[in-house]
Amino acid sequence: MNEVRHFLSLNDLSAEELYAVIDRALELKAMVKRGDIYQPLKNCTLAMIFEKASTRTRVSFETGMTQLGGHAMFLSPHDTQLGRGEPVEDSARVISRMVDVVMIRTFEHSMVEKFAEYSRVPVINALTDKFHPCQLLADMMTWIEQRGNPVGKTAAWVGDGNNVCHSWMNAARLFGFHLNAACPEGYDPDADVLTQNNNHVTMFRDPTEAVKNADVVITDTWASMGQEDEKQARLQAFADYQVTEDVMALAKQHALFMHCLPAYRGMEVANEVIEGPQSVVWDEAENRLHAQKALVEGLMLGFATHQVEAAA
Ligand code: CP
Ligand code: NVA
């Protein structure tokens, strides 16, 4: 029997496999637009465990499974035994004997690691406090779709050193670009993620320095899910970290603006930027569907590999 592959962070796939997932996602998107029916996952079920809220992740995984000919099952802690304290190890052994693939959105990253350890089937991280790798598949797909090869280019992160920022840092190393990250003091990314991606990440305090000549500018909410109590303190700490038209003007002329959404206008991003001509946030959201279909197909049927170009 082949070894089960999981997707708990981008590090679970090689650079060649990640590029191949993006190629495949672009193909699957074209097939949907042509009206092709492609159902390789008939009779397959995806269990979707959500311990936090979601719009994009739930809709994209559920629709993706339908399009691939399978089924998606929504499981919330409010009406499963997971929410009443059944151990993760037991839940993983039971659920993975019945379904073909599992997707989990939760708080502690160690929960998805433990689930994967006891699971017979692939486990996908659909956001933890540490990483949001599915978001980065869609983000890299969007960047490549809009501008081609990202190797040697520069992305600029403005805001919290959070789960999405950590995944952008991993992406910088694996996809071969550079990430400038501007975070306020006290809100830097985790040291272990910084160390692993050291050669591909430069830290700044001043957002205007970080975005200079960037090809892509990215931000995210100042207070992630689970940080609701910190909102007031964060409003003060992040006051100078809004992506405004003036900030965008410092990046390259045709730089893209990206945001995983949900967005808070007037906080991390100005309305004129998210609604402006450089914003690709709606394509980015749609691409969750196509990128995750390529991921699920790869985990269940095997990944292709793509020859990766070296940086200039
Ligand atoms: N970007 C993202 O993961 O959105 P949801 O929280 O709506 O799933
Ligand atoms: N950093 C945000 C991303 C939401 C998709 C959060 O964790 O809430």
Coordinates of C-alpha atoms and ligand atoms in Angstrom, one line a residue:
M1 CA 0.0 0.0 0.0
N2 CA 1.3 3.5 -0.8
E3 CA 2.2 5.7 2.1
V4 CA -0.6 8.2 3.0
R5 CA 0.3 11.8 2.2
H6 CA -0.9 14.7 4.3
F7 CA -1.0 18.5 3.7
L8 CA -0.4 20.1 7.1
S9 CA 1.9 22.8 5.7
L10 CA 3.4 23.7 2.3
N11 CA 6.5 21.7 3.5
D12 CA 4.6 18.5 3.0
L13 CA 5.0 18.9 -0.8
S14 CA 8.2 19.4 -2.8
A15 CA 8.7 22.5 -4.9
E16 CA 8.2 20.4 -8.0
E17 CA 4.9 19.0 -6.7
L18 CA 3.7 22.4 -5.6
Y19 CA 4.3 23.9 -9.1
A20 CA 2.5 20.8 -10.6
V21 CA -0.5 21.4 -8.3
I22 CA -0.7 25.0 -9.6
D23 CA -0.4 23.8 -13.3
R24 CA -3.2 21.3 -12.6
A25 CA -5.4 23.9 -10.8
L26 CA -5.1 26.1 -13.9
E27 CA -6.1 23.1 -16.1
L28 CA -9.0 22.2 -13.8
K29 CA -10.2 25.8 -13.8
A30 CA -10.2 25.9 -17.7
M31 CA -12.1 22.6 -17.7
V32 CA -14.8 24.0 -15.4
K33 CA -15.1 27.2 -17.6
R34 CA -15.5 24.9 -20.7
G35 CA -18.2 23.0 -19.0
D36 CA -16.2 19.7 -19.0
I37 CA -17.5 17.1 -16.5
Y38 CA -14.5 15.4 -14.7
Q39 CA -15.5 13.1 -11.8
P40 CA -12.5 10.9 -10.8
L41 CA -13.6 10.8 -7.1
K42 CA -17.0 9.1 -7.4
N43 CA -18.1 7.5 -4.1
C44 CA -15.3 9.4 -2.2
T45 CA -16.2 11.4 0.9
L46 CA -14.3 14.4 2.3
A47 CA -14.9 15.0 6.1
M48 CA -14.7 18.7 6.9
I49 CA -14.0 19.4 10.6
F50 CA -14.6 23.1 11.3
E51 CA -13.7 24.3 14.8
K52 CA -13.6 27.9 13.5
A53 CA -15.9 29.9 11.2
S54 CA -15.4 29.9 7.4
T55 CA -17.1 31.0 4.2
R56 CA -14.5 30.4 1.4
T57 CA -12.9 27.3 2.8
R58 CA -16.2 25.5 3.3
V59 CA -17.8 26.6 0.1
S60 CA -14.7 25.8 -2.0
F61 CA -14.0 22.3 -0.5
E62 CA -17.7 21.3 -0.6
T63 CA -18.2 22.5 -4.2
G64 CA -14.9 21.0 -5.3
M65 CA -15.9 17.6 -4.0
T66 CA -19.2 17.8 -5.9
Q67 CA -17.4 18.8 -9.1
L68 CA -14.9 15.9 -8.7
G69 CA -17.9 13.4 -8.3
G70 CA -17.6 12.9 -4.6
H71 CA -19.3 14.2 -1.4
A72 CA -18.3 16.5 1.4
M73 CA -19.5 16.1 5.0
F74 CA -19.5 19.2 7.3
L75 CA -18.7 18.3 10.9
S76 CA -18.8 20.9 13.7
P77 CA -17.7 20.5 17.3
H78 CA -21.2 21.6 18.3
D79 CA -22.8 18.4 17.1
T80 CA -20.0 15.8 17.1
Q81 CA -18.3 14.0 20.0
L82 CA -15.1 16.0 19.3
G83 CA -16.8 19.0 20.9
R84 CA -17.6 16.9 24.0
G85 CA -14.0 15.8 24.6
E86 CA -13.6 12.6 22.6
P87 CA -9.8 12.3 22.1
V88 CA -8.4 13.4 18.7
E89 CA -6.6 10.1 18.4
D90 CA -9.9 8.2 18.7
S91 CA -11.8 10.6 16.4
A92 CA -9.1 10.2 13.8
R93 CA -9.1 6.4 13.9
V94 CA -12.9 6.3 13.6
I95 CA -13.5 9.0 11.0
S96 CA -10.6 7.8 8.8
R97 CA -12.0 4.3 8.6
M98 CA -15.1 5.7 6.9
V99 CA -14.1 8.6 4.7
D100 CA -11.4 9.0 2.0
V101 CA -9.9 12.3 3.0
V102 CA -10.2 14.7 5.9
M103 CA -10.0 18.5 6.1
I104 CA -9.5 20.3 9.5
R105 CA -9.8 23.9 10.5
T106 CA -8.8 24.4 14.2
F107 CA -6.8 26.4 16.7
E108 CA -3.6 24.5 17.7
H109 CA -1.5 23.1 14.9
S110 CA -0.6 20.1 17.1
M111 CA -4.3 19.0 16.8
V112 CA -4.0 18.4 13.0
E113 CA -0.6 16.8 13.5
K114 CA -2.1 14.4 16.0
F115 CA -5.1 13.7 13.8
A116 CA -2.8 12.9 10.9
E117 CA -0.7 10.6 13.0
Y118 CA -3.7 8.4 13.7
S119 CA -5.5 8.8 10.3
R120 CA -5.5 6.2 7.6
V121 CA -6.4 8.7 5.0
P122 CA -4.9 12.1 3.9
V123 CA -5.4 15.0 6.2
I124 CA -5.5 18.6 4.9
N125 CA -4.9 21.7 7.1
A126 CA -7.6 24.2 6.3
L127 CA -6.2 26.7 8.7
T128 CA -4.6 26.5 12.1
D129 CA -3.1 29.2 14.3
K130 CA 0.2 28.4 12.7
F131 CA -0.4 27.9 9.0
H132 CA -3.0 28.3 6.2
P133 CA -1.4 26.3 3.3
C134 CA -4.5 26.0 1.2
Q135 CA -4.7 29.8 1.0
L136 CA -1.2 29.8 -0.4
L137 CA -2.1 27.3 -3.1
A138 CA -4.8 29.8 -4.3
D139 CA -2.5 32.8 -3.8
M140 CA 0.4 31.3 -5.8
M141 CA -2.1 30.2 -8.5
T142 CA -3.4 33.7 -8.7
W143 CA 0.0 35.3 -8.9
I144 CA 1.2 32.8 -11.6
E145 CA -2.1 33.2 -13.5
Q146 CA -1.8 37.0 -13.6
R147 CA 1.9 37.5 -14.0
G148 CA 3.7 34.2 -14.8
N149 CA 6.8 32.8 -13.1
P150 CA 7.3 34.2 -9.6
V151 CA 10.9 33.0 -9.3
G152 CA 13.2 35.9 -8.3
K153 CA 10.3 38.3 -7.7
T154 CA 9.4 40.1 -4.5
A155 CA 6.2 40.0 -2.4
A156 CA 5.6 42.3 0.5
W157 CA 3.5 41.3 3.5
V158 CA 2.1 44.2 5.6
G159 CA 0.6 43.5 9.1
D160 CA 0.4 40.6 11.5
G161 CA 3.1 37.8 11.5
N162 CA 0.2 35.3 11.6
N163 CA -0.8 31.9 10.1
V164 CA -1.1 33.3 6.5
C165 CA 2.2 35.2 6.9
H166 CA 3.9 32.0 8.0
S167 CA 2.6 30.2 4.9
W168 CA 3.8 33.1 2.6
M169 CA 7.2 32.6 4.2
N170 CA 7.2 28.9 3.4
A171 CA 6.0 29.7 -0.1
A172 CA 8.9 32.2 -0.7
R173 CA 11.4 29.3 -0.1
L174 CA 9.5 26.7 -2.0
F175 CA 8.4 28.8 -5.0
G176 CA 11.7 30.7 -5.2
F177 CA 10.7 34.3 -4.5
H178 CA 11.6 36.9 -1.8
L179 CA 9.2 38.0 0.9
N180 CA 9.6 41.4 2.6
A181 CA 7.5 41.4 5.8
A182 CA 6.6 44.5 7.8
C183 CA 5.1 43.7 11.2
P184 CA 4.7 45.9 14.3
E185 CA 6.9 45.1 17.3
G186 CA 5.5 42.3 19.3
Y187 CA 3.7 40.8 16.2
D188 CA 6.6 39.3 14.3
P189 CA 6.3 35.8 12.8
D190 CA 7.3 32.8 14.8
A191 CA 11.1 32.4 15.1
D192 CA 11.1 28.8 13.9
V193 CA 9.3 29.7 10.6
L194 CA 11.6 32.7 10.1
T195 CA 14.7 30.5 10.7
Q196 CA 13.6 27.9 8.2
N197 CA 12.9 30.6 5.5
N198 CA 15.8 32.9 6.5
N199 CA 17.3 33.2 3.0
H200 CA 14.0 34.1 1.4
V201 CA 12.6 36.6 4.0
T202 CA 13.6 40.1 5.1
M203 CA 11.9 41.6 8.2
F204 CA 11.0 45.4 8.4
R205 CA 9.1 47.6 10.8
D206 CA 8.3 50.2 8.3
P207 CA 5.7 49.1 5.7
T208 CA 6.8 51.8 3.2
E209 CA 10.3 50.2 3.2
A210 CA 8.9 46.7 2.8
V211 CA 6.7 47.4 -0.2
K212 CA 9.3 49.3 -2.3
N213 CA 9.4 47.8 -5.8
A214 CA 7.3 44.8 -4.7
D215 CA 5.5 42.7 -7.3
V216 CA 2.7 41.8 -4.9
V217 CA 1.5 43.4 -1.8
I218 CA -0.4 41.3 0.7
T219 CA -2.2 41.9 4.0
D220 CA -4.6 40.2 6.4
T221 CA -6.9 41.0 9.3
W222 CA -5.2 42.6 12.4
A223 CA -7.0 40.2 14.7
S224 CA -7.3 36.6 13.6
M225 CA -10.0 34.1 14.7
G226 CA -9.3 33.3 18.4
Q227 CA -7.8 36.8 19.1
E228 CA -11.1 38.6 19.6
D229 CA -10.1 39.7 23.1
E230 CA -6.9 41.4 21.8
K231 CA -8.8 43.6 19.3
Q232 CA -8.4 46.9 21.1
A233 CA -4.7 46.5 21.7
R234 CA -4.2 45.4 18.1
L235 CA -6.0 48.4 16.7
Q236 CA -3.4 50.6 18.3
A237 CA -0.4 48.5 17.4
F238 CA -1.4 48.2 13.7
A239 CA -2.6 51.8 13.2
D240 CA 0.3 52.5 10.8
Y241 CA 0.0 49.2 8.9
Q242 CA -2.9 50.0 6.6
V243 CA -2.4 49.2 2.9
T244 CA -3.5 52.6 1.4
E245 CA -3.2 53.9 -2.2
D246 CA 0.0 55.8 -1.0
V247 CA 1.5 52.5 0.2
M248 CA 0.6 50.7 -3.1
A249 CA 2.2 53.6 -5.1
L250 CA 5.6 52.6 -3.6
A251 CA 5.3 49.1 -5.1
K252 CA 5.9 48.3 -8.8
Q253 CA 3.5 50.1 -11.1
H254 CA 1.5 47.0 -11.9
A255 CA 1.9 45.3 -8.5
L256 CA -1.0 43.0 -7.4
F257 CA -2.9 43.5 -4.2
M258 CA -3.9 40.3 -2.4
H259 CA -5.9 39.5 0.7
C260 CA -7.1 36.1 1.8
L261 CA -10.4 37.7 3.1
P262 CA -12.5 38.4 5.1
A263 CA -11.2 42.0 4.8
Y264 CA -11.8 44.9 7.1
R265 CA -11.9 48.1 5.1
G266 CA -10.4 51.1 6.8
M267 CA -8.3 48.8 9.0
E268 CA -5.7 46.7 7.3
V269 CA -6.8 47.9 3.8
A270 CA -8.3 51.0 2.4
N271 CA -11.5 50.6 0.4
E272 CA -9.9 52.2 -2.7
V273 CA -7.2 49.5 -2.7
I274 CA -9.3 46.4 -2.3
E275 CA -11.8 47.8 -4.9
G276 CA -9.1 49.2 -7.1
P277 CA -7.6 48.0 -10.4
Q278 CA -4.6 46.3 -8.7
S279 CA -6.7 44.1 -6.5
V280 CA -7.1 40.5 -7.4
V281 CA -8.9 39.3 -4.3
W282 CA -12.0 37.9 -6.0
D283 CA -9.9 35.8 -8.4
E284 CA -7.9 34.8 -5.3
A285 CA -11.0 33.6 -3.5
E286 CA -12.3 31.7 -6.6
N287 CA -9.0 30.0 -7.0
R288 CA -9.4 28.3 -3.6
L289 CA -11.9 26.0 -5.4
H290 CA -9.6 25.1 -8.3
A291 CA -6.4 24.8 -6.2
Q292 CA -7.9 22.6 -3.6
K293 CA -9.5 20.3 -6.3
A294 CA -5.9 19.9 -7.6
L295 CA -4.7 19.2 -4.1
V296 CA -7.3 16.6 -3.3
E297 CA -6.8 14.9 -6.6
G298 CA -3.1 14.8 -6.0
L299 CA -3.4 13.4 -2.4
M300 CA -5.8 10.7 -3.6
L301 CA -4.5 9.8 -7.0
G302 CA -0.9 10.9 -6.9
F303 CA 0.9 14.2 -7.7
A304 CA 2.7 15.1 -10.9
T305 CA 6.0 17.0 -10.7
H306 CA 7.0 20.1 -12.6
Q307 CA 10.6 21.1 -13.5
V308 CA 11.3 24.2 -11.3
E309 CA 13.2 27.0 -12.9
A310 CA 16.2 28.3 -10.9
A311 CA 16.3 32.0 -9.8
A312 CA 18.2 34.3 -12.1
Ligands
CP1 N1 -9.6 32.9 3.4 C1 -10.3 32.0 4.1 O1 -9.8 31.0 4.5 O2 -11.6 32.4 4.2 P1 -12.7 31.7 5.2 O3 -12.3 31.9 6.6 O4 -14.0 32.3 4.8 O5 -12.7 30.2 4.9
NVA2 N1 -5.5 35.1 9.8 C1 -6.9 34.9 9.6 C2 -7.2 34.3 8.3 C3 -8.6 34.1 8.0 C4 -8.8 33.3 6.7 C5 -7.4 34.1 10.8 O1 -6.7 33.1 11.2 O2 -8.5 34.4 11.3

